[in-house]
Coordinates of C-alpha atoms in Angstrom, one line a residue:
M1 CA -17.2 5.7 -4.0
K2 CA -15.5 8.8 -4.1
A3 CA -12.3 9.7 -2.4
S4 CA -13.0 11.8 1.0
P5 CA -11.0 12.1 3.8
V6 CA -10.8 10.2 6.6
K7 CA -10.6 12.6 9.3
G8 CA -9.3 12.5 12.8
I9 CA -6.6 10.1 11.6
A10 CA -3.2 12.0 13.0
E11 CA -3.0 15.7 13.0
G12 CA -1.7 15.7 9.2
V13 CA -2.5 12.1 7.9
W14 CA -5.3 12.3 5.7
V15 CA -6.4 8.6 4.3
F16 CA -8.6 8.6 0.6
R17 CA -10.7 5.4 -0.1
S18 CA -11.4 5.1 -3.7
R19 CA -14.3 4.2 -5.9
F20 CA -11.9 0.9 -7.0
A21 CA -12.2 -2.0 -5.0
E22 CA -11.7 0.8 -1.7
M23 CA -7.9 0.8 -2.1
L24 CA -6.6 3.7 0.6
S25 CA -4.3 6.3 -0.5
T26 CA -2.5 8.0 2.7
L27 CA -1.3 11.3 2.8
V28 CA 1.6 12.9 4.8
A29 CA 2.3 15.9 6.0
V30 CA 6.3 15.9 6.8
G31 CA 6.9 19.5 7.6
G32 CA 7.8 22.3 5.8
G33 CA 5.2 22.5 3.6
R34 CA 6.0 19.2 1.9
G35 CA 3.8 15.4 1.9
I36 CA 4.4 12.4 0.6
L37 CA 1.7 10.5 -1.1
V38 CA 1.2 7.1 -1.0
D39 CA -0.4 4.6 -3.5
P40 CA -2.0 7.7 -5.8
P41 CA -5.1 6.7 -6.7
M42 CA -6.0 5.5 -10.2
F43 CA -8.9 7.6 -11.0
A44 CA -8.0 11.5 -12.2
P45 CA -11.0 13.3 -10.5
E46 CA -9.9 10.9 -7.0
A47 CA -6.5 12.5 -7.3
E48 CA -7.2 15.7 -7.8
A49 CA -9.5 15.5 -4.5
I50 CA -6.4 14.8 -3.2
R51 CA -4.6 17.2 -4.5
R52 CA -7.1 20.3 -3.6
L53 CA -6.7 18.6 0.0
A54 CA -3.0 19.0 -0.1
E55 CA -3.2 22.8 -1.9
R56 CA -5.8 23.7 1.0
E57 CA -3.7 22.2 3.8
G58 CA -0.8 24.3 2.7
I59 CA 1.1 20.8 1.4
T60 CA 3.0 19.7 -1.7
I61 CA 2.8 16.6 -3.0
T62 CA 6.7 15.8 -2.6
W63 CA 7.2 12.1 -3.2
L64 CA 4.9 9.5 -3.7
A65 CA 5.6 6.0 -2.0
I66 CA 4.5 3.3 -4.2
T67 CA 3.6 -0.6 -1.8
H68 CA 3.6 -2.4 -4.9
A69 CA 3.4 -3.1 -8.2
H70 CA 0.1 -3.1 -8.9
G71 CA -1.7 -1.2 -11.3
D72 CA -4.7 0.3 -8.3
H73 CA -1.6 1.7 -5.8
A74 CA 0.6 2.6 -9.0
Y75 CA -1.0 3.9 -11.9
G76 CA -2.0 6.8 -10.3
M77 CA 1.1 8.1 -10.3
V78 CA 0.6 9.7 -13.6
H79 CA -1.0 12.0 -11.7
F80 CA 1.6 13.4 -10.4
P81 CA 4.5 13.8 -13.1
E82 CA 6.3 15.7 -10.8
A83 CA 7.1 14.2 -7.6
P84 CA 9.6 11.8 -7.4
V85 CA 8.6 7.8 -6.7
V86 CA 10.0 6.1 -3.8
T87 CA 9.6 2.1 -4.3
H88 CA 11.5 -1.2 -3.2
Q89 CA 14.1 -2.4 -5.2
R90 CA 12.5 -4.2 -7.1
F91 CA 9.5 -3.1 -8.1
W92 CA 10.9 -2.1 -11.7
G93 CA 12.1 -5.7 -12.7
F94 CA 8.3 -7.4 -11.3
W95 CA 6.4 -4.8 -12.2
K96 CA 7.9 -5.5 -16.3
K97 CA 7.3 -8.9 -15.6
I98 CA 4.0 -8.8 -15.3
E99 CA 3.0 -5.2 -16.5
A100 CA 1.0 -7.4 -19.8
E101 CA -1.1 -9.1 -17.7
D102 CA -1.8 -6.3 -15.6
R103 CA -2.7 -3.6 -18.3
A104 CA -5.2 -6.5 -20.0
F105 CA -6.9 -6.7 -15.9
F106 CA -7.5 -3.4 -15.6
A107 CA -8.5 -3.1 -19.0
R108 CA -10.9 -5.8 -18.9
Y109 CA -12.1 -4.9 -15.2
L110 CA -13.0 -1.1 -16.2
P111 CA -14.5 -0.9 -19.0
G112 CA -13.0 2.4 -20.8
Y113 CA -10.0 2.9 -18.3
S114 CA -6.8 3.3 -20.4
P115 CA -4.3 2.0 -18.1
P116 CA -1.2 4.2 -18.2
E117 CA 2.4 4.0 -18.5
L118 CA 4.8 3.6 -15.3
R119 CA 7.6 5.8 -14.6
E120 CA 10.9 4.2 -13.2
P121 CA 11.0 5.0 -9.5
N122 CA 13.5 8.0 -8.3
I123 CA 14.4 6.3 -5.2
R124 CA 15.1 2.8 -4.8
F125 CA 15.7 0.8 -1.4
A126 CA 16.4 -3.4 0.1
E127 CA 15.5 -3.4 3.9
E128 CA 14.3 0.0 5.3
L129 CA 14.5 3.3 4.4
E130 CA 14.3 5.9 6.8
L131 CA 13.1 9.3 6.0
V132 CA 13.7 11.6 9.2
L133 CA 12.1 15.5 8.4
Q134 CA 10.2 16.8 11.1
R135 CA 8.3 13.3 10.9
R136 CA 10.2 10.5 10.4
L137 CA 8.8 7.7 8.2
T138 CA 9.9 4.5 8.2
L139 CA 10.0 2.1 4.9
T140 CA 10.0 -1.8 4.8
H141 CA 10.7 -4.2 2.8
T142 CA 7.2 -6.5 3.6
P143 CA 7.2 -9.8 1.0
G144 CA 4.6 -11.7 0.3
H145 CA 1.6 -10.6 -1.5
T146 CA 4.4 -9.4 -3.8
P147 CA 8.0 -10.0 -3.9
D148 CA 8.5 -5.7 -4.0
G149 CA 5.8 -5.3 -1.6
I150 CA 6.7 -2.3 1.5
T151 CA 5.0 -0.8 4.5
V152 CA 5.5 3.0 5.2
E153 CA 5.8 3.6 9.2
L154 CA 5.4 6.5 11.4
P155 CA 6.2 4.9 14.6
Q156 CA 6.1 8.2 16.5
E157 CA 2.5 8.5 15.7
R158 CA 2.0 4.7 15.8
I159 CA 0.4 4.5 12.1
L160 CA 1.6 1.5 10.0
I161 CA 0.7 2.2 6.4
A162 CA 0.4 -1.8 5.3
G163 CA -0.8 -1.4 1.3
D164 CA -2.1 -5.1 0.4
T165 CA 0.4 -7.5 2.7
V166 CA -2.9 -6.5 5.3
L167 CA -6.2 -7.4 3.6
R168 CA -9.3 -8.4 5.1
I169 CA -8.3 -12.3 3.5
P170 CA -5.6 -12.4 2.9
F171 CA -4.3 -12.1 -1.2
I172 CA -1.2 -13.6 -2.6
S173 CA -1.6 -12.7 -5.8
S174 CA 2.1 -12.6 -7.5
G175 CA 4.1 -13.7 -3.8
R176 CA 4.6 -16.3 -1.6
I177 CA 2.2 -17.8 1.0
R178 CA 4.8 -18.5 3.6
E179 CA 6.8 -15.6 2.8
L180 CA 3.5 -12.7 3.8
R181 CA 2.6 -15.4 6.3
S182 CA 6.5 -14.6 7.9
T183 CA 5.9 -11.1 7.0
L184 CA 2.3 -10.4 9.0
E185 CA 4.0 -12.6 12.2
G186 CA 6.7 -10.2 12.6
L187 CA 4.3 -7.7 11.7
L188 CA 2.3 -8.8 14.6
K189 CA 5.3 -9.0 16.8
D190 CA 6.0 -5.2 16.3
F191 CA 2.4 -3.9 16.8
G192 CA 1.6 -3.3 19.9
E193 CA -1.1 0.1 19.7
G194 CA -1.6 2.2 16.8
L195 CA -3.2 2.3 13.5
L196 CA -3.6 0.2 10.8
V197 CA -4.1 1.3 7.5
P198 CA -4.3 -2.3 5.0
G199 CA -4.5 -2.0 0.9
H200 CA -8.0 -2.0 0.8
G201 CA -10.9 -1.3 3.6
D202 CA -10.9 0.4 6.2
V203 CA -8.3 2.1 8.5
V204 CA -8.2 -0.3 11.8
K205 CA -6.8 0.1 15.4
D206 CA -4.9 -1.0 18.8
K207 CA -7.0 -4.7 19.7
E208 CA -8.9 -5.2 15.8
A209 CA -5.3 -4.2 14.1
R210 CA -3.8 -6.9 16.0
D211 CA -7.0 -9.3 15.5
L212 CA -6.8 -8.2 12.1
L213 CA -2.6 -9.6 11.3
E214 CA -3.8 -13.0 13.7
D215 CA -6.9 -13.8 11.4
N216 CA -4.1 -13.0 8.3
I217 CA -1.8 -15.4 9.3
R218 CA -4.6 -18.2 10.5
Y219 CA -6.3 -17.9 7.0
L220 CA -2.7 -18.3 5.4
E221 CA -1.9 -21.2 8.2
R222 CA -5.3 -22.7 6.9
L223 CA -4.5 -23.0 3.9
E224 CA -1.5 -24.1 3.6
N225 CA -3.0 -27.2 6.0
E226 CA -5.2 -27.2 3.2
V227 CA -3.1 -27.3 0.1
R228 CA -0.7 -29.7 1.6
E229 CA -3.5 -32.3 2.6
A230 CA -5.3 -31.9 -1.1
V231 CA -1.5 -32.8 -3.1
R232 CA -0.9 -36.2 -0.6

């Protein structure tokens, strides 16, 4: 599926769906003709489609935010070399640890695709980073899927961009079950109404979003119990 904007998520906010596993990229206009792109897509034509949309809207992609160090969410930075990269402080160390395995996976899974080299982030933060422009964004450390996971929240618009912290079926990957469950419980506690943009799939809203968070938590609880029973 080619990347295409999902219109109507909010004024100045567009979500794009990649042909790789329906990975979602989010472009946020932050005022003054500037924008932040969360999780740029891997493929050049998809990145170009986002750039063209931004240009039509009078937006320059000024920053990239990468929700975690997995190639499908990070390789796309190569298509925006002029934009500074914002990540959690553990991003680069974690990436260097898994780089060879990640590159081998995508080279094998996508014949003909040559994973690019990532560049070190320009801005790194520990627990929380707040960007106050004409629109306020809050970047928060949300480990579990990976140790460097972050979410990007637009509190005034009630939009939570969750990366792979939230999926239809939780995927632990390089993280820890209990850590992810704790993170999800915190997100559910704070999430009232609004839009939730997961790492892959469809944007969900209000009750459907809360249900997705609850489903993720219950899944991890069942998985943890089954593992505990299996090792007794």
